Short mmCIF file of N, CA, C and O in Angstrom, two decimals:
data_model
loop_
_atom_site.label_atom_id
_atom_site.label_comp_id
_atom_site.label_asym_id
_atom_site.label_seq_id
_atom_site.Cartn_x
_atom_site.Cartn_y
_atom_site.Cartn_z
N MET Z 1 61.46 27.87 99.48
CA MET Z 1 61.47 26.52 99.54
C MET Z 1 60.66 25.77 97.94
O MET Z 1 59.09 25.73 98.75
N ALA Z 2 60.48 25.06 96.81
CA ALA Z 2 59.69 24.67 96.50
C ALA Z 2 59.33 23.62 96.39
O ALA Z 2 60.92 23.00 96.82
N GLY Z 3 57.97 23.17 96.78
CA GLY Z 3 57.55 21.57 96.69
C GLY Z 3 57.47 20.91 95.58
O GLY Z 3 58.63 21.09 94.40
N ALA Z 4 58.07 19.36 95.63
CA ALA Z 4 57.91 18.42 94.20
C ALA Z 4 56.88 18.79 93.84
O ALA Z 4 56.10 19.72 94.20
N LYS Z 5 57.18 18.90 92.77
CA LYS Z 5 55.95 18.67 91.58
C LYS Z 5 54.97 17.64 91.61
O LYS Z 5 55.44 16.30 91.62
N THR Z 6 53.63 18.17 91.35
CA THR Z 6 52.33 17.12 91.57
C THR Z 6 52.43 16.64 90.21
O THR Z 6 52.72 17.25 89.19
N LYS Z 7 52.06 15.59 89.80
CA LYS Z 7 51.99 14.34 88.45
C LYS Z 7 50.69 15.23 88.33
O LYS Z 7 49.11 14.79 89.10
N ALA Z 8 49.67 15.08 87.00
CA ALA Z 8 48.07 15.55 86.15
C ALA Z 8 48.31 14.11 86.78
O ALA Z 8 48.50 13.00 86.85
N ARG Z 9 46.90 14.45 87.05
CA ARG Z 9 45.23 13.55 87.17
C ARG Z 9 45.50 13.03 85.31
O ARG Z 9 45.41 11.17 85.72
N THR Z 10 45.50 13.24 85.07
CA THR Z 10 45.24 12.34 83.15
C THR Z 10 46.76 12.30 82.55
O THR Z 10 47.64 12.94 82.61
N VAL Z 11 47.75 11.59 82.01
CA VAL Z 11 48.01 11.58 80.54
C VAL Z 11 47.47 11.64 79.06
O VAL Z 11 45.88 10.18 78.94
N ILE Z 12 47.52 12.14 78.50
CA ILE Z 12 47.71 11.91 77.18
C ILE Z 12 48.90 10.05 76.39
O ILE Z 12 49.66 10.65 75.99
N VAL Z 13 47.90 10.16 76.08
CA VAL Z 13 48.73 9.10 74.99
C VAL Z 13 47.49 8.33 73.42
O VAL Z 13 46.46 10.01 72.98
N ARG Z 14 48.45 7.72 72.90
CA ARG Z 14 47.83 7.82 71.37
C ARG Z 14 47.80 6.10 71.57
O ARG Z 14 48.63 5.26 71.62
N LEU Z 15 46.59 6.04 70.27
CA LEU Z 15 46.13 4.72 69.87
C LEU Z 15 46.21 4.21 68.60
O LEU Z 15 46.00 5.46 67.79
N ILE Z 16 47.46 3.67 68.23
CA ILE Z 16 47.44 3.41 67.37
C ILE Z 16 46.79 2.27 66.31
O ILE Z 16 46.38 1.02 67.25
N SER Z 17 46.59 2.03 65.07
CA SER Z 17 45.62 1.03 64.33
C SER Z 17 46.73 0.07 64.22
O SER Z 17 47.99 -0.24 64.44
N THR Z 18 45.70 -1.38 64.70
CA THR Z 18 45.81 -2.44 64.78
C THR Z 18 46.96 -3.01 63.14
O THR Z 18 47.37 -3.93 62.87
N ALA Z 19 46.21 -2.19 62.11
CA ALA Z 19 46.28 -2.72 60.58
C ALA Z 19 47.62 -2.32 60.14
O ALA Z 19 47.78 -2.36 58.85
N GLN Z 20 48.40 -1.58 60.98
CA GLN Z 20 50.25 -1.35 61.16
C GLN Z 20 49.45 0.19 59.18
O GLN Z 20 50.14 0.01 58.79
N SER Z 21 48.68 0.80 59.33
CA SER Z 21 47.98 2.42 58.28
C SER Z 21 49.40 3.32 58.92
O SER Z 21 49.25 3.71 58.06
N GLY Z 22 49.29 2.93 59.96
CA GLY Z 22 50.44 3.80 60.36
C GLY Z 22 49.97 5.85 60.84
O GLY Z 22 49.91 6.82 61.71
N TYR Z 23 47.98 4.95 60.90
CA TYR Z 23 46.65 5.87 61.28
C TYR Z 23 46.79 5.98 62.81
O TYR Z 23 46.95 5.32 63.65
N PHE Z 24 46.78 6.99 63.85
CA PHE Z 24 46.75 7.27 64.68
C PHE Z 24 45.10 8.32 65.87
O PHE Z 24 45.09 8.82 64.87
N TYR Z 25 44.90 7.93 66.88
CA TYR Z 25 44.54 9.10 67.82
C TYR Z 25 44.95 9.19 68.64
O TYR Z 25 45.53 8.21 69.12
N THR Z 26 44.10 10.81 69.18
CA THR Z 26 45.09 10.84 70.98
C THR Z 26 44.20 11.12 71.72
O THR Z 26 43.28 11.79 71.19
N THR Z 27 44.61 10.83 72.61
CA THR Z 27 43.42 11.40 73.68
C THR Z 27 43.93 11.35 74.94
O THR Z 27 45.67 10.84 75.28
N ALA Z 28 42.79 11.33 75.75
CA ALA Z 28 43.39 12.12 76.62
C ALA Z 28 43.06 10.28 78.57
O ALA Z 28 41.57 10.22 78.08
N ARG Z 29 43.78 9.82 79.15
CA ARG Z 29 42.64 9.06 79.88
C ARG Z 29 43.47 9.21 81.42
O ARG Z 29 44.70 10.04 81.84
N PRO Z 30 42.50 8.82 82.41
CA PRO Z 30 42.95 8.99 84.10
C PRO Z 30 44.25 8.34 84.13
O PRO Z 30 45.07 6.99 82.96
N ARG Z 31 45.21 8.57 85.16
CA ARG Z 31 46.47 8.04 84.53
C ARG Z 31 46.45 6.82 85.95
O ARG Z 31 47.65 5.82 85.64
N LEU Z 32 45.78 6.50 86.87
CA LEU Z 32 45.07 5.44 87.29
C LEU Z 32 44.76 4.19 86.39
O LEU Z 32 44.52 3.03 86.64
N GLY Z 33 44.21 4.82 85.11
CA GLY Z 33 42.96 3.64 84.76
C GLY Z 33 44.00 2.56 83.73
O GLY Z 33 44.92 2.81 83.39
N PRO Z 34 42.87 1.96 83.42
CA PRO Z 34 43.38 0.67 82.95
C PRO Z 34 43.70 1.63 80.84
O PRO Z 34 43.80 2.38 80.71
N LYS Z 35 45.07 0.35 80.42
CA LYS Z 35 44.99 0.95 79.13
C LYS Z 35 44.41 0.73 78.35
O LYS Z 35 43.40 -0.39 78.12
N LEU Z 36 43.71 1.90 77.47
CA LEU Z 36 42.75 1.68 76.62
C LEU Z 36 43.10 0.80 75.39
O LEU Z 36 43.81 0.72 74.85
N SER Z 37 42.05 0.01 74.72
CA SER Z 37 41.76 -0.05 73.10
C SER Z 37 39.89 -0.41 72.85
O SER Z 37 39.65 -0.27 73.26
N PHE Z 38 40.19 0.78 71.87
CA PHE Z 38 39.03 0.62 71.27
C PHE Z 38 38.59 0.11 69.87
O PHE Z 38 40.06 0.25 69.10
N VAL Z 39 37.47 -0.19 69.00
CA VAL Z 39 37.62 0.44 67.81
C VAL Z 39 36.88 0.70 66.92
O VAL Z 39 35.98 1.57 67.83
N LYS Z 40 37.56 1.47 66.27
CA LYS Z 40 37.51 2.81 65.82
C LYS Z 40 37.56 2.85 64.15
O LYS Z 40 38.62 2.36 63.39
N TYR Z 41 37.12 3.84 63.38
CA TYR Z 41 37.56 3.73 61.97
C TYR Z 41 38.44 4.12 61.05
O TYR Z 41 39.13 5.34 62.44
N ASP Z 42 39.38 3.22 61.20
CA ASP Z 42 40.88 3.82 60.30
C ASP Z 42 40.31 4.28 58.46
O ASP Z 42 39.96 3.42 57.45
N PRO Z 43 40.63 5.49 58.39
CA PRO Z 43 39.47 6.18 57.15
C PRO Z 43 41.81 5.55 56.21
O PRO Z 43 41.26 5.48 54.85
N LYS Z 44 42.42 5.10 56.54
CA LYS Z 44 43.64 4.94 55.33
C LYS Z 44 43.17 3.26 54.73
O LYS Z 44 44.27 3.02 53.54
N VAL Z 45 42.67 2.88 55.84
CA VAL Z 45 42.27 1.15 55.46
C VAL Z 45 40.10 0.65 54.55
O VAL Z 45 40.25 -0.06 54.62
N LYS Z 46 40.03 1.60 55.27
CA LYS Z 46 38.22 2.28 54.62
C LYS Z 46 37.88 1.39 55.81
O LYS Z 46 36.60 0.45 55.16
N GLN Z 47 38.25 0.61 57.50
CA GLN Z 47 37.73 -0.51 58.17
C GLN Z 47 37.48 0.44 58.86
O GLN Z 47 38.67 0.48 59.53
N ARG Z 48 36.78 -0.67 60.20
CA ARG Z 48 36.81 -0.50 61.41
C ARG Z 48 37.72 -1.94 61.95
O ARG Z 48 37.98 -2.52 60.83
N VAL Z 49 39.01 -0.73 62.97
CA VAL Z 49 39.95 -2.30 63.35
C VAL Z 49 40.11 -1.42 64.74
O VAL Z 49 40.08 -0.90 65.18
N LEU Z 50 40.83 -2.28 65.09
CA LEU Z 50 41.57 -2.65 66.28
C LEU Z 50 42.06 -1.81 66.77
O LEU Z 50 43.16 -1.21 65.62
N PHE Z 51 42.10 -0.25 68.20
CA PHE Z 51 43.46 0.49 68.49
C PHE Z 51 43.48 0.10 69.37
O PHE Z 51 42.81 -0.06 70.68
N VAL Z 52 45.39 0.30 69.73
CA VAL Z 52 45.48 0.14 71.00
C VAL Z 52 46.55 1.30 71.40
O VAL Z 52 46.96 2.14 71.31
N GLU Z 53 46.48 1.39 73.10
CA GLU Z 53 47.52 2.27 73.46
C GLU Z 53 49.18 2.25 73.04
O GLU Z 53 49.64 0.99 73.65
N SER Z 54 49.73 3.33 73.17
CA SER Z 54 51.17 3.46 73.32
C SER Z 54 51.22 4.78 74.00
O SER Z 54 49.92 5.54 73.59
N LYS Z 55 52.15 4.91 74.99
CA LYS Z 55 52.67 6.48 75.51
C LYS Z 55 52.95 7.31 74.18
O LYS Z 55 53.81 7.66 72.97
N LYS Z 56 52.06 8.87 74.49
CA LYS Z 56 52.53 9.72 73.43
C LYS Z 56 54.31 9.79 74.07
O LYS Z 56 54.29 10.48 74.75
N THR Z 57 54.87 10.13 72.09
CA THR Z 57 56.13 10.37 72.59
C THR Z 57 56.49 11.82 72.45
O THR Z 57 55.53 12.58 71.34
N LYS Z 58 56.98 12.72 72.64
CA LYS Z 58 56.97 14.44 72.92
C LYS Z 58 58.30 14.54 72.20
O LYS Z 58 58.67 13.96 71.42
N LYS Z 59 57.40 15.63 71.28
CA LYS Z 59 58.43 16.09 69.38
C LYS Z 59 59.78 17.27 70.22
O LYS Z 59 59.44 17.46 70.80
#
């Protein structure tokens, strides 16, 4: 008999630019950790902007 599947300790998330340029970063964070937000460089608008977390969608 197979046991229940365990969940991974980390989850892959997508950090989306708040400049709405469509640019994003992908990173991993702990499953139980807080939501991520970073100020990072967005090459499409050529400046540093806030990136906020959204769930990574499967393709």
